[in-house]
mmCIF file with all atom_site columns, C-alpha atoms in Angstrom:
data_model
loop_
_atom_site.group_PDB
_atom_site.id
_atom_site.type_symbol
_atom_site.label_atom_id
_atom_site.label_alt_id
_atom_site.label_comp_id
_atom_site.label_asym_id
_atom_site.label_entity_id
_atom_site.label_seq_id
_atom_site.pdbx_PDB_ins_code
_atom_site.Cartn_x
_atom_site.Cartn_y
_atom_site.Cartn_z
_atom_site.occupancy
_atom_site.B_iso_or_equiv
_atom_site.pdbx_formal_charge
_atom_site.auth_seq_id
_atom_site.auth_comp_id
_atom_site.auth_asym_id
_atom_site.auth_atom_id
_atom_site.pdbx_PDB_model_num
ATOM 1   C CA . MET A 1 1   ? -3.053  9.974   -8.858  1.00 53.00 ? 1241 MET A CA 1
ATOM 2   C CA . SER A 1 2   ? -5.569  12.206  -7.129  1.00 55.00 ? 1242 SER A CA 1
ATOM 3   C CA . VAL A 1 3   ? -5.029  15.838  -6.223  1.00 53.00 ? 1243 VAL A CA 1
ATOM 4   C CA . TYR A 1 4   ? -5.104  14.712  -2.593  1.00 54.00 ? 1244 TYR A CA 1
ATOM 5   C CA . THR A 1 5   ? -2.207  12.274  -2.938  1.00 57.00 ? 1245 THR A CA 1
ATOM 6   C CA . GLN A 1 6   ? -0.138  14.790  -4.888  1.00 60.00 ? 1246 GLN A CA 1
ATOM 7   C CA . LEU A 1 7   ? 0.059   16.767  -1.648  1.00 66.00 ? 1247 LEU A CA 1
ATOM 8   C CA . THR A 1 8   ? 1.379   13.789  0.335   1.00 80.00 ? 1248 THR A CA 1
ATOM 9   C CA . SER A 1 9   ? 5.112   13.118  0.498   1.00 91.00 ? 1249 SER A CA 1
ATOM 10  C CA . VAL A 1 10  ? 6.607   9.836   -0.672  1.00 95.00 ? 1250 VAL A CA 1
ATOM 11  C CA . THR A 1 11  ? 8.381   7.507   1.760   1.00 96.00 ? 1251 THR A CA 1
ATOM 12  C CA . GLU A 1 12  ? 9.922   4.043   1.755   1.00 97.00 ? 1252 GLU A CA 1
ATOM 13  C CA . MET A 1 13  ? 7.347   1.853   3.514   1.00 97.00 ? 1253 MET A CA 1
ATOM 14  C CA . PRO A 1 14  ? 8.174   -1.586  4.975   1.00 98.00 ? 1254 PRO A CA 1
ATOM 15  C CA . MET A 1 15  ? 6.334   -4.241  2.962   1.00 98.00 ? 1255 MET A CA 1
ATOM 16  C CA . ASN A 1 16  ? 5.650   -6.353  6.053   1.00 97.00 ? 1256 ASN A CA 1
ATOM 17  C CA . VAL A 1 17  ? 3.338   -3.781  7.680   1.00 96.00 ? 1257 VAL A CA 1
ATOM 18  C CA . ILE A 1 18  ? 1.037   -3.256  4.697   1.00 97.00 ? 1258 ILE A CA 1
ATOM 19  C CA . HIS A 1 19  ? -2.260  -5.154  4.751   1.00 96.00 ? 1259 HIS A CA 1
ATOM 20  C CA . ARG A 1 20  ? -3.886  -5.952  1.394   1.00 96.00 ? 1260 ARG A CA 1
ATOM 21  C CA . PRO A 1 21  ? -7.239  -7.422  2.423   1.00 94.00 ? 1261 PRO A CA 1
ATOM 22  C CA . LEU A 1 22  ? -8.764  -7.570  -1.064  1.00 93.00 ? 1262 LEU A CA 1
ATOM 23  C CA . PRO A 1 23  ? -7.626  -10.136 -3.654  1.00 93.00 ? 1263 PRO A CA 1
ATOM 24  C CA . SER A 1 24  ? -5.831  -8.669  -6.665  1.00 94.00 ? 1264 SER A CA 1
ATOM 25  C CA . GLU A 1 25  ? -6.635  -9.321  -10.320 1.00 95.00 ? 1265 GLU A CA 1
ATOM 26  C CA . LEU A 1 26  ? -3.151  -9.353  -11.818 1.00 97.00 ? 1266 LEU A CA 1
ATOM 27  C CA . ASP A 1 27  ? -1.951  -9.057  -15.385 1.00 98.00 ? 1267 ASP A CA 1
ATOM 28  C CA . GLU A 1 28  ? 1.154   -11.282 -15.341 1.00 98.00 ? 1268 GLU A CA 1
ATOM 29  C CA . GLU A 1 29  ? 2.867   -9.374  -18.182 1.00 98.00 ? 1269 GLU A CA 1
ATOM 30  C CA . LYS A 1 30  ? 2.442   -6.115  -16.323 1.00 98.00 ? 1270 LYS A CA 1
ATOM 31  C CA . VAL A 1 31  ? 3.934   -7.586  -13.130 1.00 98.00 ? 1271 VAL A CA 1
ATOM 32  C CA . LEU A 1 32  ? 6.927   -8.987  -15.046 1.00 98.00 ? 1272 LEU A CA 1
ATOM 33  C CA . SER A 1 33  ? 7.442   -5.670  -16.839 1.00 98.00 ? 1273 SER A CA 1
ATOM 34  C CA . LEU A 1 34  ? 7.402   -3.793  -13.535 1.00 98.00 ? 1274 LEU A CA 1
ATOM 35  C CA . MET A 1 35  ? 9.872   -6.264  -12.070 1.00 98.00 ? 1275 MET A CA 1
ATOM 36  C CA . GLU A 1 36  ? 12.290  -5.512  -14.920 1.00 98.00 ? 1276 GLU A CA 1
ATOM 37  C CA . THR A 1 37  ? 11.769  -1.787  -14.431 1.00 98.00 ? 1277 THR A CA 1
ATOM 38  C CA . ILE A 1 38  ? 12.538  -2.061  -10.715 1.00 98.00 ? 1278 ILE A CA 1
ATOM 39  C CA . LYS A 1 39  ? 15.595  -4.293  -11.343 1.00 97.00 ? 1279 LYS A CA 1
ATOM 40  C CA . ASN A 1 40  ? 16.925  -1.628  -13.725 1.00 97.00 ? 1280 ASN A CA 1
ATOM 41  C CA . ASN A 1 41  ? 16.667  0.960   -10.913 1.00 96.00 ? 1281 ASN A CA 1
ATOM 42  C CA . ILE A 1 42  ? 13.966  2.917   -12.720 1.00 96.00 ? 1282 ILE A CA 1
ATOM 43  C CA . GLU A 1 43  ? 11.667  4.630   -10.250 1.00 96.00 ? 1283 GLU A CA 1
ATOM 44  C CA . ILE A 1 44  ? 8.022   3.565   -10.364 1.00 96.00 ? 1284 ILE A CA 1
ATOM 45  C CA . PRO A 1 45  ? 5.112   5.616   -8.983  1.00 96.00 ? 1285 PRO A CA 1
ATOM 46  C CA . PRO A 1 46  ? 4.396   5.131   -5.272  1.00 97.00 ? 1286 PRO A CA 1
ATOM 47  C CA . ILE A 1 47  ? 1.394   3.215   -4.014  1.00 97.00 ? 1287 ILE A CA 1
ATOM 48  C CA . ASP A 1 48  ? -1.180  4.858   -1.738  1.00 96.00 ? 1288 ASP A CA 1
ATOM 49  C CA . VAL A 1 49  ? -1.282  3.434   1.788   1.00 97.00 ? 1289 VAL A CA 1
ATOM 50  C CA . ASN A 1 50  ? -4.133  4.303   4.128   1.00 96.00 ? 1290 ASN A CA 1
ATOM 51  C CA . TRP A 1 51  ? -2.931  4.752   7.727   1.00 95.00 ? 1291 TRP A CA 1
ATOM 52  C CA . VAL A 1 52  ? -5.311  4.335   10.662  1.00 96.00 ? 1292 VAL A CA 1
ATOM 53  C CA . LYS A 1 53  ? -4.207  4.939   14.240  1.00 93.00 ? 1293 LYS A CA 1
ATOM 54  C CA . GLY A 1 54  ? -5.790  2.477   16.669  1.00 89.00 ? 1294 GLY A CA 1
ATOM 55  C CA . ARG A 1 55  ? -7.541  3.407   19.903  1.00 87.00 ? 1295 ARG A CA 1
ATOM 56  C CA . ASP A 1 56  ? -4.297  2.392   21.604  1.00 87.00 ? 1296 ASP A CA 1
ATOM 57  C CA . GLU A 1 57  ? -1.819  5.066   20.499  1.00 82.00 ? 1297 GLU A CA 1
ATOM 58  C CA . ASN A 1 58  ? 0.829   2.370   19.887  1.00 87.00 ? 1298 ASN A CA 1
ATOM 59  C CA . ASN A 1 59  ? -1.253  0.564   17.259  1.00 91.00 ? 1299 ASN A CA 1
ATOM 60  C CA . ASN A 1 60  ? -0.942  1.636   13.648  1.00 94.00 ? 1300 ASN A CA 1
ATOM 61  C CA . TYR A 1 61  ? -2.744  -0.038  10.756  1.00 96.00 ? 1301 TYR A CA 1
ATOM 62  C CA . TYR A 1 62  ? -1.684  0.315   7.116   1.00 97.00 ? 1302 TYR A CA 1
ATOM 63  C CA . PHE A 1 63  ? -3.911  -0.723  4.204   1.00 97.00 ? 1303 PHE A CA 1
ATOM 64  C CA . SER A 1 64  ? -3.320  -0.644  0.476   1.00 97.00 ? 1304 SER A CA 1
ATOM 65  C CA . PHE A 1 65  ? -6.195  -1.181  -1.933  1.00 95.00 ? 1305 PHE A CA 1
ATOM 66  C CA . GLY A 1 66  ? -4.600  -0.067  -5.212  1.00 94.00 ? 1306 GLY A CA 1
ATOM 67  C CA . GLY A 1 67  ? -1.187  -0.427  -6.795  1.00 97.00 ? 1307 GLY A CA 1
ATOM 68  C CA . CYS A 1 68  ? -1.552  -4.198  -6.938  1.00 97.00 ? 1308 CYS A CA 1
ATOM 69  C CA . HIS A 1 69  ? 0.911   -4.695  -9.825  1.00 98.00 ? 1309 HIS A CA 1
ATOM 70  C CA . ARG A 1 70  ? 3.569   -2.485  -8.210  1.00 98.00 ? 1310 ARG A CA 1
ATOM 71  C CA . TYR A 1 71  ? 3.067   -4.221  -4.865  1.00 98.00 ? 1311 TYR A CA 1
ATOM 72  C CA . GLU A 1 72  ? 3.263   -7.716  -6.407  1.00 98.00 ? 1312 GLU A CA 1
ATOM 73  C CA . ALA A 1 73  ? 6.382   -6.868  -8.443  1.00 98.00 ? 1313 ALA A CA 1
ATOM 74  C CA . THR A 1 74  ? 8.091   -5.531  -5.312  1.00 98.00 ? 1314 THR A CA 1
ATOM 75  C CA . LYS A 1 75  ? 7.015   -8.582  -3.307  1.00 98.00 ? 1315 LYS A CA 1
ATOM 76  C CA . ARG A 1 76  ? 8.287   -11.056 -5.930  1.00 98.00 ? 1316 ARG A CA 1
ATOM 77  C CA . LEU A 1 77  ? 11.650  -9.301  -5.924  1.00 98.00 ? 1317 LEU A CA 1
ATOM 78  C CA . ASN A 1 78  ? 11.783  -9.831  -2.147  1.00 98.00 ? 1318 ASN A CA 1
ATOM 79  C CA . LEU A 1 79  ? 12.335  -6.147  -1.531  1.00 98.00 ? 1319 LEU A CA 1
ATOM 80  C CA . LYS A 1 80  ? 11.829  -5.017  2.050   1.00 98.00 ? 1320 LYS A CA 1
ATOM 81  C CA . THR A 1 81  ? 10.296  -1.618  1.216   1.00 98.00 ? 1321 THR A CA 1
ATOM 82  C CA . ILE A 1 82  ? 8.080   0.007   -1.389  1.00 98.00 ? 1322 ILE A CA 1
ATOM 83  C CA . ARG A 1 83  ? 7.667   3.656   -2.327  1.00 97.00 ? 1323 ARG A CA 1
ATOM 84  C CA . ALA A 1 84  ? 4.398   4.851   -0.798  1.00 97.00 ? 1324 ALA A CA 1
ATOM 85  C CA . ARG A 1 85  ? 2.285   7.859   -0.032  1.00 96.00 ? 1325 ARG A CA 1
ATOM 86  C CA . ILE A 1 86  ? 0.873   7.456   3.464   1.00 95.00 ? 1326 ILE A CA 1
ATOM 87  C CA . ILE A 1 87  ? -2.621  8.896   3.718   1.00 95.00 ? 1327 ILE A CA 1
ATOM 88  C CA . LYS A 1 88  ? -4.027  9.481   7.200   1.00 94.00 ? 1328 LYS A CA 1
ATOM 89  C CA . SER A 1 89  ? -7.411  7.772   7.270   1.00 94.00 ? 1329 SER A CA 1
ATOM 90  C CA . THR A 1 90  ? -10.211 6.934   9.690   1.00 94.00 ? 1330 THR A CA 1
ATOM 91  C CA . PRO A 1 91  ? -11.870 3.599   10.480  1.00 94.00 ? 1331 PRO A CA 1
ATOM 92  C CA . SER A 1 92  ? -14.864 4.890   8.500   1.00 94.00 ? 1332 SER A CA 1
ATOM 93  C CA . ASP A 1 93  ? -12.642 5.376   5.437   1.00 94.00 ? 1333 ASP A CA 1
ATOM 94  C CA . ILE A 1 94  ? -11.501 1.750   5.635   1.00 95.00 ? 1334 ILE A CA 1
ATOM 95  C CA . LYS A 1 95  ? -15.061 0.531   6.190   1.00 93.00 ? 1335 LYS A CA 1
ATOM 96  C CA . VAL A 1 96  ? -15.952 1.944   2.743   1.00 93.00 ? 1336 VAL A CA 1
ATOM 97  C CA . TYR A 1 97  ? -13.635 -0.702  1.259   1.00 92.00 ? 1337 TYR A CA 1
ATOM 98  C CA . LEU A 1 98  ? -14.213 -3.570  3.689   1.00 94.00 ? 1338 LEU A CA 1
ATOM 99  C CA . GLY A 1 99  ? -17.799 -3.172  4.906   1.00 92.00 ? 1339 GLY A CA 1
ATOM 100 C CA . ALA A 1 100 ? -18.648 -5.606  7.707   1.00 90.00 ? 1340 ALA A CA 1
ATOM 101 C CA . SER A 1 101 ? -15.178 -7.175  7.357   1.00 90.00 ? 1341 SER A CA 1
ATOM 102 C CA . CYS A 1 102 ? -13.558 -4.006  8.735   1.00 91.00 ? 1342 CYS A CA 1
ATOM 103 C CA . PRO A 1 103 ? -11.306 -4.849  11.703  1.00 90.00 ? 1343 PRO A CA 1
ATOM 104 C CA . ASP A 1 104 ? -11.717 -3.494  15.208  1.00 89.00 ? 1344 ASP A CA 1
ATOM 105 C CA . PHE A 1 105 ? -8.952  -0.907  15.413  1.00 89.00 ? 1345 PHE A CA 1
ATOM 106 C CA . LYS A 1 106 ? -7.683  -1.622  18.928  1.00 86.00 ? 1346 LYS A CA 1
#
């Protein structure tokens, strides 16, 4: 965790609003281990979610580029939310990850 994210509060984020545009390289044992941890009600570290506000004030975009094992374990357990740190970002921040594939933030 970076110094920056240590200063950001943790929230329960709906899984269905998080975009993960990059394919994950998963270690199956790690995913299964995290699933057991979550099932046993043991808290896991939050994932970082980059939040970009669209040009239209009603449009919010949420991207996650790390935390792939935690995200996958939560998804496989069909949980509706995941612990996350929401980091206010800019379209330029997202373009660092996505290059020319960066969406038009309407």
